[in-house]
Coordinates of C-alpha atoms and ligand atoms in Angstrom, one line a residue:
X1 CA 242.8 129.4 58.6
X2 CA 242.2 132.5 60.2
X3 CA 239.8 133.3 63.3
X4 CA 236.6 132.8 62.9
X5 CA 234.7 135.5 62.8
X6 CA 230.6 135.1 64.1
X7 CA 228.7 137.6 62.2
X8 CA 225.9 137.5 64.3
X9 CA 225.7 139.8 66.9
X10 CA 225.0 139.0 70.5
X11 CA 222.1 136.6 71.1
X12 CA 220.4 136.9 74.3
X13 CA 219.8 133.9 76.0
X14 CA 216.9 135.1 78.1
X15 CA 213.2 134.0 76.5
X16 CA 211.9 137.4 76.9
X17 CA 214.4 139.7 74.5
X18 CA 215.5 136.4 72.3
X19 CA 215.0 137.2 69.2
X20 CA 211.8 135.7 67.5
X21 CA 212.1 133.5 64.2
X22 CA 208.7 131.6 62.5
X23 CA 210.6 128.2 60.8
X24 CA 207.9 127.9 58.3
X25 CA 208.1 123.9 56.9
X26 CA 206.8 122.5 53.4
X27 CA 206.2 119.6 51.6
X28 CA 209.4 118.5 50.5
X29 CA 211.5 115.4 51.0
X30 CA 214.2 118.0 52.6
X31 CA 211.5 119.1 55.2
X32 CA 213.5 116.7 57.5
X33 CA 216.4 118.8 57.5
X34 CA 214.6 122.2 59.5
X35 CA 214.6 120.0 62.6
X36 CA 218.5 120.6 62.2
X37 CA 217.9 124.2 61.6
X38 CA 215.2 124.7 64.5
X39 CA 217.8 122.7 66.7
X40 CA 220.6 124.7 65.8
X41 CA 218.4 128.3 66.0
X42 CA 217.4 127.2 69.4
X43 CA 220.8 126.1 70.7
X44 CA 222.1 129.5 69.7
X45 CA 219.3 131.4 71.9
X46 CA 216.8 132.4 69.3
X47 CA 213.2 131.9 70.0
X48 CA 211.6 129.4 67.3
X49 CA 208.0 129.4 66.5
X50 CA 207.3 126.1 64.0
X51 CA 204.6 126.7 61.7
X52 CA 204.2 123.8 59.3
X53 CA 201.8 123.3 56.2
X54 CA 199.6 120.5 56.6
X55 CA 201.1 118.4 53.6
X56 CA 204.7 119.0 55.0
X57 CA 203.2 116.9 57.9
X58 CA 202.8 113.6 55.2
X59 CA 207.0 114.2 55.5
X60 CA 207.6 115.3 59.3
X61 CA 205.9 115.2 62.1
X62 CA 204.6 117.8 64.5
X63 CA 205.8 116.2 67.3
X64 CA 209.1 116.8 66.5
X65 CA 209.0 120.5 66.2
X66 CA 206.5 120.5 69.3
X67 CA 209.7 119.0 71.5
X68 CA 212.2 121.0 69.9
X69 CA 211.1 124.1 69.1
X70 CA 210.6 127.0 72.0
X71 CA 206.5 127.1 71.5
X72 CA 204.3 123.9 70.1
X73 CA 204.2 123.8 66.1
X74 CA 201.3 125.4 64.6
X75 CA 199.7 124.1 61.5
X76 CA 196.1 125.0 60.6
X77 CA 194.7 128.9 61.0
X78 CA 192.2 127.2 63.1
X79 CA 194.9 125.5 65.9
X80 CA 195.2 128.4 68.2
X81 CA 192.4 130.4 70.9
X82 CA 192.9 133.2 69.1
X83 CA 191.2 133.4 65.9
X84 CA 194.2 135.0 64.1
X85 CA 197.3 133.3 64.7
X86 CA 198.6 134.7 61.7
X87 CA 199.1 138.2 62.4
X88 CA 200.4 137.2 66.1
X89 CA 203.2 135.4 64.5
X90 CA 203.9 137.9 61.5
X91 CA 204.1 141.1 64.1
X92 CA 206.1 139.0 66.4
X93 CA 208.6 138.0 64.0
X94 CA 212.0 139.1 63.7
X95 CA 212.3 136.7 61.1
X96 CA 210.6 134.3 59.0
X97 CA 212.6 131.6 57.8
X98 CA 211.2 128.9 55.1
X99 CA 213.0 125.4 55.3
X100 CA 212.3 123.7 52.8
X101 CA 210.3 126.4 50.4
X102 CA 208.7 124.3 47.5
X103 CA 207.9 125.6 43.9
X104 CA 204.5 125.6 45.5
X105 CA 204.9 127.7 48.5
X106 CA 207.2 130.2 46.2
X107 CA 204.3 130.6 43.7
X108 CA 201.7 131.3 46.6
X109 CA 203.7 133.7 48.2
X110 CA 205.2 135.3 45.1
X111 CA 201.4 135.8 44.3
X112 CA 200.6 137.2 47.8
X113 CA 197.9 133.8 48.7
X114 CA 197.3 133.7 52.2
X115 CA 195.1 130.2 52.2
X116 CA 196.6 128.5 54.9
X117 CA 199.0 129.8 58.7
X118 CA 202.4 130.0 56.9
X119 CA 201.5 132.2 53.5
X120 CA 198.7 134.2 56.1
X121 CA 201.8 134.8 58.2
X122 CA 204.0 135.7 55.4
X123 CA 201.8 138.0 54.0
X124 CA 200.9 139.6 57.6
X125 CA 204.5 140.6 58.4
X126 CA 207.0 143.3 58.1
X127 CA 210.2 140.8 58.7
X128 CA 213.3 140.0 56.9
X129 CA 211.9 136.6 55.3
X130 CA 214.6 134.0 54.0
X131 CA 213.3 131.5 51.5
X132 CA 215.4 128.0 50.8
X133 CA 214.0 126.7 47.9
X134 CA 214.3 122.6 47.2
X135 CA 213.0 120.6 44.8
X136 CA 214.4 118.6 41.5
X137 CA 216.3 120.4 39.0
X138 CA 213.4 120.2 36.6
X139 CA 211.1 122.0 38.8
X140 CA 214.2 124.1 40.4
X141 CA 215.2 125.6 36.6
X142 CA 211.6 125.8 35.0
X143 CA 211.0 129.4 34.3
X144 CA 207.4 129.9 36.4
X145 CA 209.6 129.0 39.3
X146 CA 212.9 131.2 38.8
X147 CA 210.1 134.0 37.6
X148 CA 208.7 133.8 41.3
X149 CA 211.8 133.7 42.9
X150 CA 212.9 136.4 41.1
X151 CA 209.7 138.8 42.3
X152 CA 210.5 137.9 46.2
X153 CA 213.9 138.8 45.8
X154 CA 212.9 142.0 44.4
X155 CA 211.0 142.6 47.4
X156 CA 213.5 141.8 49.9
X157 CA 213.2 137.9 50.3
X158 CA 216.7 136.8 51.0
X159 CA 217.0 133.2 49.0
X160 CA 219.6 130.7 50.4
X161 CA 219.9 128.8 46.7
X162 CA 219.9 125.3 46.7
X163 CA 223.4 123.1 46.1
X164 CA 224.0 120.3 43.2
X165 CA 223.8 117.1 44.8
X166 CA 222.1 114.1 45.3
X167 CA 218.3 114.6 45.3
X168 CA 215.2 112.5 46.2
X169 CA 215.1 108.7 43.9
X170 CA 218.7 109.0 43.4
X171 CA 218.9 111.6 41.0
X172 CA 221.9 114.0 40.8
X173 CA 221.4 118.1 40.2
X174 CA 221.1 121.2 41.4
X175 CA 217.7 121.9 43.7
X176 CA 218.9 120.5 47.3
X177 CA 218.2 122.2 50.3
X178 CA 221.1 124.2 51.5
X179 CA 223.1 122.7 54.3
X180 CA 221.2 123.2 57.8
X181 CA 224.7 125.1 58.9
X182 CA 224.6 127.5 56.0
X183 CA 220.4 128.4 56.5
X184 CA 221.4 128.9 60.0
X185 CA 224.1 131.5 59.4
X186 CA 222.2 133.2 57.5
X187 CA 219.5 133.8 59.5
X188 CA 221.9 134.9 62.4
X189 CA 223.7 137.2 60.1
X190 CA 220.4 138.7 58.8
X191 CA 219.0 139.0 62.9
X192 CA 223.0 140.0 63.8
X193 CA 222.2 142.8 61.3
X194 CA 218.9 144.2 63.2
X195 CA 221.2 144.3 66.0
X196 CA 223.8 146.3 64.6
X197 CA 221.1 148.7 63.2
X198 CA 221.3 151.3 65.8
X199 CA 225.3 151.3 65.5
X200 CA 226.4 154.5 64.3
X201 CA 230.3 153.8 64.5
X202 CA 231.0 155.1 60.8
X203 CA 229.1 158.5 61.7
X204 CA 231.5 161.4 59.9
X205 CA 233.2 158.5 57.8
X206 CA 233.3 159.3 53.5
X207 CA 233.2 156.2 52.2
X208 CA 233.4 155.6 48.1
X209 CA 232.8 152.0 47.2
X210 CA 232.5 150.3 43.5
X211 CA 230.2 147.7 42.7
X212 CA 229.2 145.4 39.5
X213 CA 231.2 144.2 36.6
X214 CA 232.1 147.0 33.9
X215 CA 230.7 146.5 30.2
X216 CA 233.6 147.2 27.8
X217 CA 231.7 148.2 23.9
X218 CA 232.8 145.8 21.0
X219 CA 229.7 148.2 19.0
X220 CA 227.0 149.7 20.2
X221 CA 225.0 146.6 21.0
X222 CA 227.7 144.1 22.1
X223 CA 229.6 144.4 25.0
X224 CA 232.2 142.4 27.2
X225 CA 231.6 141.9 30.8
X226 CA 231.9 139.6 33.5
X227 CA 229.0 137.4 35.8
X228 CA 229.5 140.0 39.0
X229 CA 226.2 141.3 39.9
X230 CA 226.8 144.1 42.0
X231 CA 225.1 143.1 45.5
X232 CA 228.3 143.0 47.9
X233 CA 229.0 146.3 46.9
X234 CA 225.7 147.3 47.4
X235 CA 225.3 145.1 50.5
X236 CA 228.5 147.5 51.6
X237 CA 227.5 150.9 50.6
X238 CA 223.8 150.2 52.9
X239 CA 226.0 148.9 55.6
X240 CA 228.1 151.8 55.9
X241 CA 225.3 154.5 55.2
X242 CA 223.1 152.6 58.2
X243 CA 226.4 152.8 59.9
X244 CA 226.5 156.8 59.5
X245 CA 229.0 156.8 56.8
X246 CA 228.7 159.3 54.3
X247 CA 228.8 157.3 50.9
X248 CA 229.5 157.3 47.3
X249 CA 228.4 154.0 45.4
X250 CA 229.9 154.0 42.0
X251 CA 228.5 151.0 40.1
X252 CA 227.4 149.7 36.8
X253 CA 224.2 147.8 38.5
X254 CA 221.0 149.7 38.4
X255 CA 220.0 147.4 42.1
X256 CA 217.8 149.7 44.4
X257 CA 219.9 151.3 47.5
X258 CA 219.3 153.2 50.6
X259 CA 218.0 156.9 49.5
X260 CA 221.2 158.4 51.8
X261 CA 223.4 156.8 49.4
X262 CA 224.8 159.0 46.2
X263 CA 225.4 157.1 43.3
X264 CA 227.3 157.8 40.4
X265 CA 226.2 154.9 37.5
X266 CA 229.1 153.9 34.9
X267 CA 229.5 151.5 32.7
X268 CA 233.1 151.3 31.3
X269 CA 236.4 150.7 33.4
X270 CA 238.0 154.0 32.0
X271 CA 234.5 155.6 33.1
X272 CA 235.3 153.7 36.6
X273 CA 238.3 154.8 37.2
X274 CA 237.2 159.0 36.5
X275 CA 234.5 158.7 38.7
X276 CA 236.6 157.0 41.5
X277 CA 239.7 158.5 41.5
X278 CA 237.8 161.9 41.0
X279 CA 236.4 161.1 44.9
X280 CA 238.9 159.1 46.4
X281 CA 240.7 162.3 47.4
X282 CA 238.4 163.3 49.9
X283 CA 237.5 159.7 51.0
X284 CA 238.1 158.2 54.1
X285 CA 237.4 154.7 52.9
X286 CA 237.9 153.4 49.1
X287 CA 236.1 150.0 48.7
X288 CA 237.1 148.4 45.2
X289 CA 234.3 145.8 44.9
X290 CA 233.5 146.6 41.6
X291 CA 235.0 143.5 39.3
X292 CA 236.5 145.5 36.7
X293 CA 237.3 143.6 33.3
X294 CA 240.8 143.3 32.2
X295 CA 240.6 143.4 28.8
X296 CA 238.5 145.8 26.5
X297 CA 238.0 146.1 22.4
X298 CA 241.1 148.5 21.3
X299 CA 238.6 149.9 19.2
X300 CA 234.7 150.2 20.1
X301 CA 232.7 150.5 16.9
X302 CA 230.2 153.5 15.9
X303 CA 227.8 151.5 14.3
X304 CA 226.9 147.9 14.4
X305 CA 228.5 144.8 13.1
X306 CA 226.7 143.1 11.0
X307 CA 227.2 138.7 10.0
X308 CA 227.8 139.6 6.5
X309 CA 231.1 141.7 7.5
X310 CA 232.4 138.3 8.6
X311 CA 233.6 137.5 12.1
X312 CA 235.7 140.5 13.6
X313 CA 239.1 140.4 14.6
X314 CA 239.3 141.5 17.8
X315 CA 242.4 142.9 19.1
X316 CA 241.9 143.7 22.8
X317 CA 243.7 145.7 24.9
X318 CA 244.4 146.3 28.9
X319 CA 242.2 148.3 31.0
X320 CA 243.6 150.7 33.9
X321 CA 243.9 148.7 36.8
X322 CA 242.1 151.3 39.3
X323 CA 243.0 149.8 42.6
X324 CA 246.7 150.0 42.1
X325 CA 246.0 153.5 40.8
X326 CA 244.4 153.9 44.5
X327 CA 246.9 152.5 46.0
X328 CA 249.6 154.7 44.4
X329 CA 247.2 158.0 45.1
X330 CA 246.1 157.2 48.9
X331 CA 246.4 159.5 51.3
X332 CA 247.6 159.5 55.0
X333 CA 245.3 157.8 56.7
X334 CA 243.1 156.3 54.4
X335 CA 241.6 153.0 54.4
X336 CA 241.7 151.5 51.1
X337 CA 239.8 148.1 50.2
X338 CA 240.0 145.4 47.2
X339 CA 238.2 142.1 46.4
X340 CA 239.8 139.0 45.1
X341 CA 237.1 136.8 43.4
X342 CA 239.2 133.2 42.8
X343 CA 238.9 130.0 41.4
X344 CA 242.1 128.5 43.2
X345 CA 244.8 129.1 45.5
X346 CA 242.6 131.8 46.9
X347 CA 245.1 132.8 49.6
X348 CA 248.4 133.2 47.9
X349 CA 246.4 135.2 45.4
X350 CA 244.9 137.4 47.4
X351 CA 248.1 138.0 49.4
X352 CA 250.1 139.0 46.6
X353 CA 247.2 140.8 45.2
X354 CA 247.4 143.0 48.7
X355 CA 251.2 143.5 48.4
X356 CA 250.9 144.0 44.5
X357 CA 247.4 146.9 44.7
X358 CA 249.4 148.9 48.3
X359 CA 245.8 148.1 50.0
X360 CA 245.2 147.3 54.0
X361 CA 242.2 144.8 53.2
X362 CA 241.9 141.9 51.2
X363 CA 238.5 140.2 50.7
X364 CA 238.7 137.1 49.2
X365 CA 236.2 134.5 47.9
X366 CA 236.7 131.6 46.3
X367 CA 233.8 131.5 43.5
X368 CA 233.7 128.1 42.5
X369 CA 232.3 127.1 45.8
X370 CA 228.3 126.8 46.1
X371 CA 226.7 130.4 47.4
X372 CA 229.5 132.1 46.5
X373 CA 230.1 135.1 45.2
X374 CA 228.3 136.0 41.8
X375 CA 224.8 136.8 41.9
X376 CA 224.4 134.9 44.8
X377 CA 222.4 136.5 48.1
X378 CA 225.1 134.8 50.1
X379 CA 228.9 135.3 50.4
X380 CA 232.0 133.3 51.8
X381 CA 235.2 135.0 52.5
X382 CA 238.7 135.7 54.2
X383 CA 239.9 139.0 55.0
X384 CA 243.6 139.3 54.3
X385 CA 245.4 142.1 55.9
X386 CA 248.3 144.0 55.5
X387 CA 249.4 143.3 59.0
X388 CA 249.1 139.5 58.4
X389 CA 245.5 138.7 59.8
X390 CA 243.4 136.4 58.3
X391 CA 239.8 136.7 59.3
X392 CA 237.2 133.9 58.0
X393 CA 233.7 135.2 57.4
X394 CA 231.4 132.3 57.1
X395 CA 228.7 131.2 54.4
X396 CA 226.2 134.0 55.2
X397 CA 224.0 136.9 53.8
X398 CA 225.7 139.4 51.7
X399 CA 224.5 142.2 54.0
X400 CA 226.2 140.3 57.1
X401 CA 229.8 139.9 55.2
X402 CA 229.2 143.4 54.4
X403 CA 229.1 144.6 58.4
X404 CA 231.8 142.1 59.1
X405 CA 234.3 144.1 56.1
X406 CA 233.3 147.4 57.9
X407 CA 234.1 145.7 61.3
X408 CA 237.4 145.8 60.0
X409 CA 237.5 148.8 58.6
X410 CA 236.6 150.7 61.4
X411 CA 239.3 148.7 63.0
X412 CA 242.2 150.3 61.1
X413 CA 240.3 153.9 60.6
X414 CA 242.6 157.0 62.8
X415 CA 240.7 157.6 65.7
X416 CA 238.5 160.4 65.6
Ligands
CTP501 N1 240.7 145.9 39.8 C1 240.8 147.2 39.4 N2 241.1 147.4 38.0 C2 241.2 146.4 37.2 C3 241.1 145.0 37.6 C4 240.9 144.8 39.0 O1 240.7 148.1 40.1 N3 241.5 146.6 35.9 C5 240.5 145.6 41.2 C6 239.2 144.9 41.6 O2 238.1 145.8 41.8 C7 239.5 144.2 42.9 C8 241.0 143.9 42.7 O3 241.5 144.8 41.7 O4 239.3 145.0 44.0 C9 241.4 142.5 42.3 O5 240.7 142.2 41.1 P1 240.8 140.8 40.4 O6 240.0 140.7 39.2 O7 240.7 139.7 41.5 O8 242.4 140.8 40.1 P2 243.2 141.3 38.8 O9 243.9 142.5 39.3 O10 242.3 141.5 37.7 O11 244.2 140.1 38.6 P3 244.0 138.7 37.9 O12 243.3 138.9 36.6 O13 245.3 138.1 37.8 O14 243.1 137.9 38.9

C-alpha cells in the first residue's frame, strides 16, 4: 500500500474556528452507530452539535450524545431559550450529517416537512447535508424510498449508501448503515473541500477531462453501454474550475456542472475521441475519466429492428482506444490522466495500464467493493504513478477524491 493520503484539509483544533457539523439521529436500530461517528468527528477537532428525533431516543439515549458531543443534544423545538433553535443550528452549520436517516426522515425532508428540530434545521440551512440511509432491504429498494433519495441527491444531498450485510432480526441484505469510518470520511472530505474553496492553485491551467460511459448504436433505439455514471469526472471538472482551471468537460452524462465549465456532450467513443483529441492540443491537463466501451456494433442500423427479423447477429468491432491515442499525441509538458475501473488485481492492472496508455497518473478503483465507483456519491482509489508512487485515497465523497487527483496533478504540472 501506498501513503495514505487524508483528504481533509486542516482541522483546527481551537473551539472557536472548528468547523461546525449538526449529527442529526433517527429512529433506527443503527442509531447506535453515530455515537461512533460523533466520537470520531470530535476526536478529529470538528465541533458536533447532536440533534436527535424524539423516537431515535426509544433506540439511544441523550445522555450519550450530551457527554460526547461538544454542546448538549437537542431534541424537541421547544428544548432551548431561544424559541428558534432551528435556524441557529442551520446558519451555524458547516454541515449537517444524518446518521442513521430512515425511510421516514428521507420522505419528510425529500418533501421539505419541518415538524420537528432536525427536518426544521434541515430545511433552515444553506450546508452541504450528507444523508446515510438504513433500514431493511424491503424498505431500502421500495420505489417511494429510492424516489426520495433520488430528489435530495438532485439537490445536492450527498448519500453515503448503505452496505449488504447483516441487518436487524438476523436478516441478510443490502440497507445497513455505512461503516462509522466511511460516514466520517466523508464528512471530512466534504468540510476538507470548503477549505480548499479559496485555493486557486490551477488559476491559468486548460484542463480537458471526459466523463460517463459512451453509448455505442445497435439501431436507433438500442444501444451498448456500460454502468459509469459520469460523477468523478464531473466531481473533477468542478474541482479544477473552483480551483481556477480553465476547463473542458466532454461527457455523455447530461449531470448539472459549474456554469464556468464548457461542455462538449457526446455520445459515441468515435464522437469521444474527435472531441478530445480536437482539444488536447492546447491542454495542459488531459483527464480520461470517461469509461469508454470497447466494443461497438460494426454496423449501427438506420431503422429499427424489429422481433419478427429474428435475433440479430451481431458482429462487434473495437473502438479507438483514446487514451493511448493521448498518450502517443502529448505534448511536452503535459499532464495526462487515465482511470482504471477493476474487478481484481487492481494494482498490476493499473500499472501495466500506465506503462501500456504513456500516462503520468493512474487512478484506480476496485469496483466490486461497496461505495465504489459506479453511480455511487463515494469513491475509493490508488493513484499509480509513473515515477512509482502509490497514493491511497480513502472511502470518501466523489468531490474530495476529485481534489486529492488534482493534488497530484498540480504536483507534476511545469512550474509556472
Ligand atoms: N480508454 C480509452 N479508450 C478506450 C478504452 C479505454 O480512452 N477505448 C481509457 C479510459 O477512459 C481509462 C483507461 O483507458 O482512462 C482505462 O480504461 P479501462 O476500461 O480500465 O481499460 P481498457 O483499456 O478498456 O482495458 P481492459 O478492457 O483490459 O480493462
Amino acid at each position: 500500500m501506498g501513503d495514505r493520503l487524508n483528504v481533509e484539509g486542516p482541522v483546527p483544533t481551537d473551539g472557536e474556528s472548528a468547523p461546525f457539523v449538526v449529527l442529526g439521529v433517527t429512529a433506527g436500530i443503527a442509531a447506535y452507530k453515530a455515537v461512533e461517528v460523533c466520537r470520531r468527528l470530535v476526536d478529529a477537532g470538528v465541533h458536533v452539535a447532536p440533534v436527535l428525533t424524539e423516537r431515535a431516543t426509544h433506540f439511544i439515549g441523550k445522555t450519550t450524545f450530551d457527554a460526547l458531543g461538544s454542546e448538549d443534544a437537542q431534541v424537541g423545538l421547544w428544548d432551548e431559550a431561544s424559541p428558534i433553535p432551528h435556524t441557529r443550528l442551520g446558519q451555524r452549520a458547516d454541515l449537517i450529517v444524518v446518521v442513521p436517516a430512515t425511510a421516514d426522515l428521507l420522505a419528510r425532508y425529500a418533501g421539505g416537512l419541518a415538524d420537528d428540530l432536525l427536518t426544521a434545521t434541515l430545511v433552515a440551512t444553506a450546508a452541504p447535508v450528507v444523508v446515510c440511509p438504513a433500514m431493511h432491504t424491503e424498505m431500502w429498494e421500495h420505489p417511494a424510498v429510492q424516489h426520495n433519495l433520488g430528489l435530495l441527491v438532485s439537490r445536492g444531498v450527498t448519500v453515503v449508501p448503505p452496505e449488504e450485510g447483516r441487518l436487524a432480526g438476523g436478516d441478510v441484505g443490502s440497507g445497513r448503515l455505512a461503516e462509522p469510518a466511511a460516514i466520517v470520511e466523508a464528512v471530512l472530505g466534504l468540510l476538507g473541500r470548503r477549505h480548499l474553496r479559496s485555493r486557486s492553485d490551477l488559476t491559468g491551467v486548460r484542463l480537458l477531462v471526459s466523463a460517463g460511459g459512451t453509448r455505442e448504436p445497435i439501431d436507433p433505439v438500442r444501444f451498448i453501454t456500460n454502468r459509469s455514471s459520469g460523477k468523478q469526472g464531473h466531481a473533477l471538472a468542478n474541482a479544477a474550475s473552483r480551483r481556477g482551471a480553465e476547463v473542458v468537460l466532454v461527457t455523455t452524462s447530461d449531470r448539472v456542472v459549474d456554469p464556468d465549465v464548457v461542455v462538449e456532450q457526446v455520445e459515441t467513443a468515435a464522437d469521444m475521441e474527435v472531441a478530445m483529441l480536437a482539444r488536447a492540443g492546447t491542454a495542459d491537463v488531459v483527464v480520461m475519466a470517461a469509461a469508454v466501451a470497447d466494443f461497438r456494433p460494426k454496423v449501427a442500423l438506420d431503422s429499427k429492428l424489429h422481433k419478427s427479423d429474428g435475433v440479430p447477429d451481431l458482429v462487434l468491432e473495437a473502438t479507438p482506444d483514446i487514451l493511448s491515442e493521448l498518450g502517443r499525441r502529448r505534448h511536452e509538458g503535459q499532464v495526462l490522466v487515465g482511470f482504471a475501473a477493476e474487478t481484481d488485481q487492481v494494482p498490476e492492472r493499473a500499472r501495466a495500464k500506465l506503462t501500456d496508455k504513456g500516462v503520468d497518473l493512474m487512478v484506480a478503483n476496485d469496483v466490486s467493493a461497496p461505495g465504489v465507483g459506479f453511480d455511487n456519491d463515494t469513491n475509493e482509489v490508488t493513484i499509480f504513478g509513473v515515477d512509482g508512487s502509490v497514493t491511497d485515497v480513502t472511502l470518501s465523497a466523489k468531490d474530495a477524491v476529485a481534489d486529492a487527483i488534482l493534488d497530484r496533478v498540480c504536483a507534476l504540472l511545469p512550474p509556472r
